[in-house]
PDB file of C-alpha atoms in Angstrom:
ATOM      1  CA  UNK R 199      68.575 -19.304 -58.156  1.00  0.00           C
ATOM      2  CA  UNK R 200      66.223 -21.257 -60.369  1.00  0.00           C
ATOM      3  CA  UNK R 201      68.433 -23.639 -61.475  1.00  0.00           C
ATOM      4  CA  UNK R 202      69.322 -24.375 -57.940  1.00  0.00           C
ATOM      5  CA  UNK R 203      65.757 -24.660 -56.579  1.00  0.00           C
ATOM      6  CA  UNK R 204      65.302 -26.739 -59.695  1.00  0.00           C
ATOM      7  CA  UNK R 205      67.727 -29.480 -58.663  1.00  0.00           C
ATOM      8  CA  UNK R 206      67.347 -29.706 -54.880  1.00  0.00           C
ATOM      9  CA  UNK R 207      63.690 -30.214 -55.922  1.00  0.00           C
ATOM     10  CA  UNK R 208      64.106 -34.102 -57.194  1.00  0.00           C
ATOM     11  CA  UNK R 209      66.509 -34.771 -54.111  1.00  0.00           C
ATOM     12  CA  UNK R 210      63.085 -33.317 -51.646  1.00  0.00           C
ATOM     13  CA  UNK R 211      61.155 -36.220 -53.579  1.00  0.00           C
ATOM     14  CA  UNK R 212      64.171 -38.702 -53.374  1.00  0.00           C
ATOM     15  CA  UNK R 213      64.253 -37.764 -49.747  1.00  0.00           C
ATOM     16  CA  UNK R 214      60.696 -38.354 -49.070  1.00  0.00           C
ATOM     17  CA  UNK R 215      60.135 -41.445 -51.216  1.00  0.00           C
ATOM     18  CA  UNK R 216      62.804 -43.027 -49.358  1.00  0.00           C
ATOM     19  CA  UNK R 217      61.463 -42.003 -45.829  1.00  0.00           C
ATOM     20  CA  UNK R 218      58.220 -43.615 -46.595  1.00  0.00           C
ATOM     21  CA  UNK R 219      60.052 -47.451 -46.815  1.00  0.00           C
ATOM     22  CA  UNK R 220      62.229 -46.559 -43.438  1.00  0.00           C
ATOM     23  CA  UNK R 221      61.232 -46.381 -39.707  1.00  0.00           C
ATOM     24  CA  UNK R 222      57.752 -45.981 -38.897  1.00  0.00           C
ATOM     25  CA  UNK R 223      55.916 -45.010 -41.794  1.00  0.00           C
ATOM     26  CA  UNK R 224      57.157 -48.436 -43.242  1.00  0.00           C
ATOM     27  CA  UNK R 225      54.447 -49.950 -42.014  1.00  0.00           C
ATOM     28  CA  UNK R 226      51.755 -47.092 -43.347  1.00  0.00           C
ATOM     29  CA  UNK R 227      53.457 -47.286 -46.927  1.00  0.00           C
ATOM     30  CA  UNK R 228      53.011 -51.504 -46.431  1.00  0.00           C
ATOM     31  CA  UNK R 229      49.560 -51.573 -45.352  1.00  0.00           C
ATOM     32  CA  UNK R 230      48.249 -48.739 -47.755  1.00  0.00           C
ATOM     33  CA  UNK R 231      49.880 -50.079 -50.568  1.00  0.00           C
ATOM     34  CA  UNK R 232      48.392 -53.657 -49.882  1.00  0.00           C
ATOM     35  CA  UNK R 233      45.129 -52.104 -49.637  1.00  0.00           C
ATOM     36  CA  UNK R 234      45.031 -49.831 -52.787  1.00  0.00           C
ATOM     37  CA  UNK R 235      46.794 -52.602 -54.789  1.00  0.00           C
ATOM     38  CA  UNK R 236      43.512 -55.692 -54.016  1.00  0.00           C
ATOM     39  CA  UNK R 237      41.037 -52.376 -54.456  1.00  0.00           C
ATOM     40  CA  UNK R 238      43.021 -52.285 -57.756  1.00  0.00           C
ATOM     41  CA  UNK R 239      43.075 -55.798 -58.534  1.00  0.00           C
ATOM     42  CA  UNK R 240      39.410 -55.781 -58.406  1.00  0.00           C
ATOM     43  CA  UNK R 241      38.613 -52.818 -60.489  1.00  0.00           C
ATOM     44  CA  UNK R 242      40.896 -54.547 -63.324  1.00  0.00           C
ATOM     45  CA  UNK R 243      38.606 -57.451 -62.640  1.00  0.00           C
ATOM     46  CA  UNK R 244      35.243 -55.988 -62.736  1.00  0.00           C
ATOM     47  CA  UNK R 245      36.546 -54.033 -66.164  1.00  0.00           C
ATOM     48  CA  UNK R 246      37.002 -56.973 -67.516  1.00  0.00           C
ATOM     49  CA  UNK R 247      33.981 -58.540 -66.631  1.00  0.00           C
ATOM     50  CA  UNK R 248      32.057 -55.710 -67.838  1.00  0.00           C
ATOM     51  CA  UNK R 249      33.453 -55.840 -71.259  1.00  0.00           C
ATOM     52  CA  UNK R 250      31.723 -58.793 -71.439  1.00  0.00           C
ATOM     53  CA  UNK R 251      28.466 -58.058 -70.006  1.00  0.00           C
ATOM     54  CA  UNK R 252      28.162 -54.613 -70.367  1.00  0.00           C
ATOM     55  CA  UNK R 253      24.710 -54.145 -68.431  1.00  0.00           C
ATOM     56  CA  UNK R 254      27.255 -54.916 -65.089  1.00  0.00           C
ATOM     57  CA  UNK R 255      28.267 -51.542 -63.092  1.00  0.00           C
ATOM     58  CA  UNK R 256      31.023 -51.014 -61.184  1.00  0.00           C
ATOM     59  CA  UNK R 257      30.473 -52.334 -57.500  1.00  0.00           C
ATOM     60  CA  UNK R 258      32.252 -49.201 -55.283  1.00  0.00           C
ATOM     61  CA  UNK R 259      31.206 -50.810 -52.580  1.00  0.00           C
ATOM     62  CA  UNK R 260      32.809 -54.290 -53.493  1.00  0.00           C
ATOM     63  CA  UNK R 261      35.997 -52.498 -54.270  1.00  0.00           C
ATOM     64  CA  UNK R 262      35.936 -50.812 -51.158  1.00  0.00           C
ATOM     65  CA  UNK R 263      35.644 -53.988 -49.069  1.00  0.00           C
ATOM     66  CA  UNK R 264      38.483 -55.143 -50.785  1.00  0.00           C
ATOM     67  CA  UNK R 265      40.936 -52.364 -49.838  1.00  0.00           C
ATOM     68  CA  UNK R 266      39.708 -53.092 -45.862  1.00  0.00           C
ATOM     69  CA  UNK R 267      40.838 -56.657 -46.492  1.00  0.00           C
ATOM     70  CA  UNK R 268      44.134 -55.605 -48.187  1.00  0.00           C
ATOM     71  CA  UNK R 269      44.990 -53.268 -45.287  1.00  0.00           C
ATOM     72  CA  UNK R 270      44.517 -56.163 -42.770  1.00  0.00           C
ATOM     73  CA  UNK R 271      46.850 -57.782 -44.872  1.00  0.00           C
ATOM     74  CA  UNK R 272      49.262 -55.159 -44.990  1.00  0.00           C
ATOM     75  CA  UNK R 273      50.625 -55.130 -40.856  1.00  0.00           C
ATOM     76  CA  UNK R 274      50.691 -59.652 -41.157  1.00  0.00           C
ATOM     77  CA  UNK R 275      52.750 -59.161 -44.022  1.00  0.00           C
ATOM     78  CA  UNK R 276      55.248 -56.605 -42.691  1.00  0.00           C
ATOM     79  CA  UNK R 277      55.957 -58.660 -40.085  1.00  0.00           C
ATOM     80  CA  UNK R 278      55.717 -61.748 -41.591  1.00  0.00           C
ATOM     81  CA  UNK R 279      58.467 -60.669 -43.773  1.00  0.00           C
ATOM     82  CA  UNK R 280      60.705 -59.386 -40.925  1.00  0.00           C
ATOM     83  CA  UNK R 281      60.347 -62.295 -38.635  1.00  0.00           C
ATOM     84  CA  UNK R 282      61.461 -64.543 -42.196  1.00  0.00           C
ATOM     85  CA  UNK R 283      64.645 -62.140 -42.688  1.00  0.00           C
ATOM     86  CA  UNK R 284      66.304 -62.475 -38.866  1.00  0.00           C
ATOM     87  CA  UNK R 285      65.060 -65.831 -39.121  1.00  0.00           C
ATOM     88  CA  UNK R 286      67.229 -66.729 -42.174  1.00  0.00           C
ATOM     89  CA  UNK R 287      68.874 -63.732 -43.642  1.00  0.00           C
ATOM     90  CA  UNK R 288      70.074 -64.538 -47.004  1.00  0.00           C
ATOM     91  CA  UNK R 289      70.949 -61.380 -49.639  1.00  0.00           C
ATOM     92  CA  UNK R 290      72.482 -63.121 -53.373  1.00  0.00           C
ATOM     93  CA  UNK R 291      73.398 -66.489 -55.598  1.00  0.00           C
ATOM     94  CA  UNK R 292      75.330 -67.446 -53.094  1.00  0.00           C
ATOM     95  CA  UNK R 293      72.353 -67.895 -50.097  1.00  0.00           C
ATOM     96  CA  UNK R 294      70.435 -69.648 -52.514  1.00  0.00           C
ATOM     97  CA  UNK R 295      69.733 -72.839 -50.421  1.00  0.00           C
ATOM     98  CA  UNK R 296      68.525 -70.297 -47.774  1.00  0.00           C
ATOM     99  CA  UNK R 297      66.213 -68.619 -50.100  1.00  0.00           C
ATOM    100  CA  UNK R 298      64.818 -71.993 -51.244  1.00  0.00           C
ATOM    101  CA  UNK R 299      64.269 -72.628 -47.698  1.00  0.00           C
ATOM    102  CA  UNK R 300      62.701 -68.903 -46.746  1.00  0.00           C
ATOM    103  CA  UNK R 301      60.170 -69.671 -50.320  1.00  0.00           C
ATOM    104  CA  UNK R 302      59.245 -72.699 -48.930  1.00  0.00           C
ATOM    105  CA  UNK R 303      58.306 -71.252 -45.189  1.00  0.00           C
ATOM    106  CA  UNK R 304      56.483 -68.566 -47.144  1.00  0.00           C
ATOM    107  CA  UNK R 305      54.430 -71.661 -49.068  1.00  0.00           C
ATOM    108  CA  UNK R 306      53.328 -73.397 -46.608  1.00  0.00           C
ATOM    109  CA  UNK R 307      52.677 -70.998 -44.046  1.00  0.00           C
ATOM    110  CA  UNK R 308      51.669 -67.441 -45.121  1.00  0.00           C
ATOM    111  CA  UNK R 309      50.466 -68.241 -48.279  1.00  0.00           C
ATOM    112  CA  UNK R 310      47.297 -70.548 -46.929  1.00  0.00           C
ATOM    113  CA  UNK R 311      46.907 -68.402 -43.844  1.00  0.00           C
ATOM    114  CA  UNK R 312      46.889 -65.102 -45.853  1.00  0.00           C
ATOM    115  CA  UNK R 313      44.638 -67.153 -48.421  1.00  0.00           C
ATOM    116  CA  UNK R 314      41.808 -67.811 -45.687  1.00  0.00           C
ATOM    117  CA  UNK R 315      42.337 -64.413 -44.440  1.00  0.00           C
ATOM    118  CA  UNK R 316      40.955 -63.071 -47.511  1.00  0.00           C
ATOM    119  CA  UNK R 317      38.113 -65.407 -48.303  1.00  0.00           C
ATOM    120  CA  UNK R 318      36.911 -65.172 -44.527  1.00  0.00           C
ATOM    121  CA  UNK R 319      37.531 -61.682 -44.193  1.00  0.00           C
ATOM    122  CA  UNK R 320      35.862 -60.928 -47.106  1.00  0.00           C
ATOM    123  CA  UNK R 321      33.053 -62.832 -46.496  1.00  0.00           C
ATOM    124  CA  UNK R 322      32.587 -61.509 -43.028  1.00  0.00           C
ATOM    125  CA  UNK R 323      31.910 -57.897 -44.006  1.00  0.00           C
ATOM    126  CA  UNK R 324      29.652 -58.912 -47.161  1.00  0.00           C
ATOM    127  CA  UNK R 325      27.616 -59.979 -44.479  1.00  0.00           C
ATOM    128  CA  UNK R 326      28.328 -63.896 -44.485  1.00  0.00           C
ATOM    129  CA  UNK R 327      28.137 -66.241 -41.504  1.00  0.00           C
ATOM    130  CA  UNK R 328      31.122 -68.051 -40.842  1.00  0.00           C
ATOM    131  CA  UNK R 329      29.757 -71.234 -41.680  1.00  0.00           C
ATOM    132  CA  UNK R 330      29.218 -69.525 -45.153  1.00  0.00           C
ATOM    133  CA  UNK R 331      32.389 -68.193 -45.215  1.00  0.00           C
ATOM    134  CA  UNK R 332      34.614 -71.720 -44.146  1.00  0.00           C
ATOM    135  CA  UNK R 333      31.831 -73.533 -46.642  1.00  0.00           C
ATOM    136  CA  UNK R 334      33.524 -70.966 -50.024  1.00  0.00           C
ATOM    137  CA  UNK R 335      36.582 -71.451 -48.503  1.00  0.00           C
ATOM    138  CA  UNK R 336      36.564 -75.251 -48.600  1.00  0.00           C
ATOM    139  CA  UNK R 337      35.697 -74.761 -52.042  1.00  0.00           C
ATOM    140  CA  UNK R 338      37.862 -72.694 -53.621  1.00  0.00           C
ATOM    141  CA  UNK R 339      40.966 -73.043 -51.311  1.00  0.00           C
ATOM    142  CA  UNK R 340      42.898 -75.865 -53.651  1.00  0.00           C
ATOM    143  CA  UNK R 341      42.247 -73.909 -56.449  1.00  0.00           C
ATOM    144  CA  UNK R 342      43.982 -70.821 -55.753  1.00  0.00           C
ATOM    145  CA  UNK R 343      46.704 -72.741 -53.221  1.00  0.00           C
ATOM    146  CA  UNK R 344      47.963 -74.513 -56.586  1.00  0.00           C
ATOM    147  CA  UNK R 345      47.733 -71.016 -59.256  1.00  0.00           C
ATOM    148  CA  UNK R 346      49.815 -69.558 -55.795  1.00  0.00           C
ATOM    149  CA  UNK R 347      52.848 -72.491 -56.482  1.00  0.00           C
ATOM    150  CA  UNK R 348      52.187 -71.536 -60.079  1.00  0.00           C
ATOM    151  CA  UNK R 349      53.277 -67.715 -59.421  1.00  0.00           C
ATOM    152  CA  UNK R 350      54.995 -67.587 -56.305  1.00  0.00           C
ATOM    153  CA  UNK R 351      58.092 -69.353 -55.640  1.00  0.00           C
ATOM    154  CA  UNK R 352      59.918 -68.004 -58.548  1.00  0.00           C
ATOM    155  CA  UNK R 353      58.663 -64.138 -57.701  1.00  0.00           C
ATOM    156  CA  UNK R 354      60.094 -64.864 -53.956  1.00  0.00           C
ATOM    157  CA  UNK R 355      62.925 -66.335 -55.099  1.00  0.00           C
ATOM    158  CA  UNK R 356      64.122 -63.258 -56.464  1.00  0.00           C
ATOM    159  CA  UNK R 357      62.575 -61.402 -53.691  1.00  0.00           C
ATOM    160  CA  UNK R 358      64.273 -62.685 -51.242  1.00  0.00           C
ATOM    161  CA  UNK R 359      67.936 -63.060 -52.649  1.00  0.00           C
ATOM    162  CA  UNK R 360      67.867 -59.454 -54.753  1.00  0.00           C
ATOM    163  CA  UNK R 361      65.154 -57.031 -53.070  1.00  0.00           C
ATOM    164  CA  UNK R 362      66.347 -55.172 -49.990  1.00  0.00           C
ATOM    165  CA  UNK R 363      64.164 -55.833 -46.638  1.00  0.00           C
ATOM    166  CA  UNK R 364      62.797 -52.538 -46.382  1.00  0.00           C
ATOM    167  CA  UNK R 365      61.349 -53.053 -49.868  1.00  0.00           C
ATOM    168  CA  UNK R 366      59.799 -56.745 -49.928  1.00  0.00           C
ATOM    169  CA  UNK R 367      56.144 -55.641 -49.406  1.00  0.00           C
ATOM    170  CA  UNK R 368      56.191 -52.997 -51.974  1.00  0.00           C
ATOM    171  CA  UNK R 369      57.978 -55.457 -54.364  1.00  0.00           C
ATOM    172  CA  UNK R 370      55.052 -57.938 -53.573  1.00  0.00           C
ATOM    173  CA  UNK R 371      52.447 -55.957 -54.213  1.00  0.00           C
ATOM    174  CA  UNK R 372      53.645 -54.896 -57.538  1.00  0.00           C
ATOM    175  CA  UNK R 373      53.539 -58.632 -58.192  1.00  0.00           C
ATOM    176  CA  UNK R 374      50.437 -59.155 -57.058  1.00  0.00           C
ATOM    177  CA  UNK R 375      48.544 -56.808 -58.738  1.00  0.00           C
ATOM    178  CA  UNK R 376      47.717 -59.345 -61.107  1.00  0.00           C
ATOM    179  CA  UNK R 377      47.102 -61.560 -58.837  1.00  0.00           C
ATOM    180  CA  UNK R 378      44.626 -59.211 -56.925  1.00  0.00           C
ATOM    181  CA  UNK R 379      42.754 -59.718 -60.239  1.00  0.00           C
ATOM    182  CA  UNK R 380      43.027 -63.201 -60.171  1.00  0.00           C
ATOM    183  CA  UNK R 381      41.861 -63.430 -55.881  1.00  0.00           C
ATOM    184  CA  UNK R 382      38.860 -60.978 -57.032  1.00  0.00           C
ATOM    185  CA  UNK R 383      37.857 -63.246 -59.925  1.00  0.00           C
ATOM    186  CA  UNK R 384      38.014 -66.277 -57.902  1.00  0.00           C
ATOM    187  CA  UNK R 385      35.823 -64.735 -54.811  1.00  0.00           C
ATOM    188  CA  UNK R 386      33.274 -63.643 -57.030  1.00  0.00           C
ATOM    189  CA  UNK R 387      33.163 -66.107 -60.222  1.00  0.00           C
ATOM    190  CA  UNK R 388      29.796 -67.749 -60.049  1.00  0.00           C
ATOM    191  CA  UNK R 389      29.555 -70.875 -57.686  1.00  0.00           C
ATOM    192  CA  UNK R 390      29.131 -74.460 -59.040  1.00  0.00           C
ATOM    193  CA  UNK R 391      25.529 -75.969 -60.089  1.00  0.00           C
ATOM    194  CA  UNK R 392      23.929 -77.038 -57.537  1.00  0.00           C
ATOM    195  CA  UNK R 393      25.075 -73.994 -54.658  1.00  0.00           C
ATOM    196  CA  UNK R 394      24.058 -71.533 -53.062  1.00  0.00           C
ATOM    197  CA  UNK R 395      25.545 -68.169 -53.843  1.00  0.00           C
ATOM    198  CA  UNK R 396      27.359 -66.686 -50.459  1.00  0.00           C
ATOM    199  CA  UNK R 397      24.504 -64.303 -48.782  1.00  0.00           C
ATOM    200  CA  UNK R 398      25.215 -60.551 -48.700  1.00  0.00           C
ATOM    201  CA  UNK R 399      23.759 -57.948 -46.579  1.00  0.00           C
ATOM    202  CA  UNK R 400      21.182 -55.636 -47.935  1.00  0.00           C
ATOM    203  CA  UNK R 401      23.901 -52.731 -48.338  1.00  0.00           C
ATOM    204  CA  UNK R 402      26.755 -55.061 -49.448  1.00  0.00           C
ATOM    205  CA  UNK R 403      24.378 -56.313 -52.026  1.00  0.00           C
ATOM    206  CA  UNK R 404      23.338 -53.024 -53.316  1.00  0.00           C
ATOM    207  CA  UNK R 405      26.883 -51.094 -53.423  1.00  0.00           C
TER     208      UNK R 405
END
């Protein structure tokens, strides 16, 4: 009796992992996931930061924002990534040229669009105007568009020629963990000589 209730209990967990990247809770496990994993990025970030100046607290608050952001980034991406696949299915070496052809789609148009997304979404709950938020924008935009050639043609490459469909936004996200870290760095690294840092509201600025 033990021993039976002993195996069926990894195939319950089997069962439910896999129900959470089919049918409708695809989308939950998608847009959770892409919020926990930026909330993530940024803790990792503000660790590290801390180790250096150790008077710096953790910014709950910050981190908080951050998941928000990442779980309006969560629904664009699932259905980014199913419009891409009935667009051009490709699965293996031998769809290659297709893959190229569904990284560079992903390039140039959900990689700058989901880039903005952040920055302005970001801004807009710390409290920023628009104009604020389109000014950091303009100047950090290049920066992290080339580090994004840097990473992500070769991890979508193999995304999109090895991962199953069901599993491309989970597969992202684990990719991107580190570069949540790297989006959280760039947001809040201080601005150039000269500028203005990006206003924050009185309770932004004090979480």
């Amino acid at each position: 009796m033990a021993a039976s209730y002993a195996s069926a209990v990894p195939r319950m967990l089997l069962r439910s992992w896999r129900s959470l990247f089919s049918g409708r809770l695809l989308l939950l496990t998608n847009t959770v996931s892409c919020g926990g994993l930026l909330a993530a990025g940024d803790v990792l970030q503000q660790e590290w930061h801390r180790r250096k100046h150790s008077q710096s607290q953790l910014q709950l608050g910050r981190t908080g924002r951050m998941f928000v952001v990442g779980c309006s980034l969560g629904p664009l991406m699932h259905y980014w990534y199913l419009w891409l696949d009935w667009a051009l299915p490709a699965r293996g070496v031998r769809c290659l040229r297709t893959g190229i052809k569904k990284v560079l789609i992903d390039q140039l148009v959900a990689s700058p669009t989901m880039g903005a997304w952040y920055f302005m979404a970001i801004g807009t709950l710390e409290g920023q105007s628009l104009q604020e938020s389109w000014d950091e924008l303009k100047e950090k935009f290049w920066e992290m568009y080339k580090a994004d050639w840097s990473v992500w043609p070769a991890a979508q490459i193999l995304n999109f020629l090895f991962v199953p469909p069901p599993f491309r936004v989970a597969y992202v996200n684990v990719v991107t963990l580190g570069w949540d870290t790297y989006l959280s760095y760039l947001k809040y690294r201080p601005r150039s000589p000269g500028q203005e840092p990006p206003r924050q509201s009185q309770s932004s600025a004090g979480a």
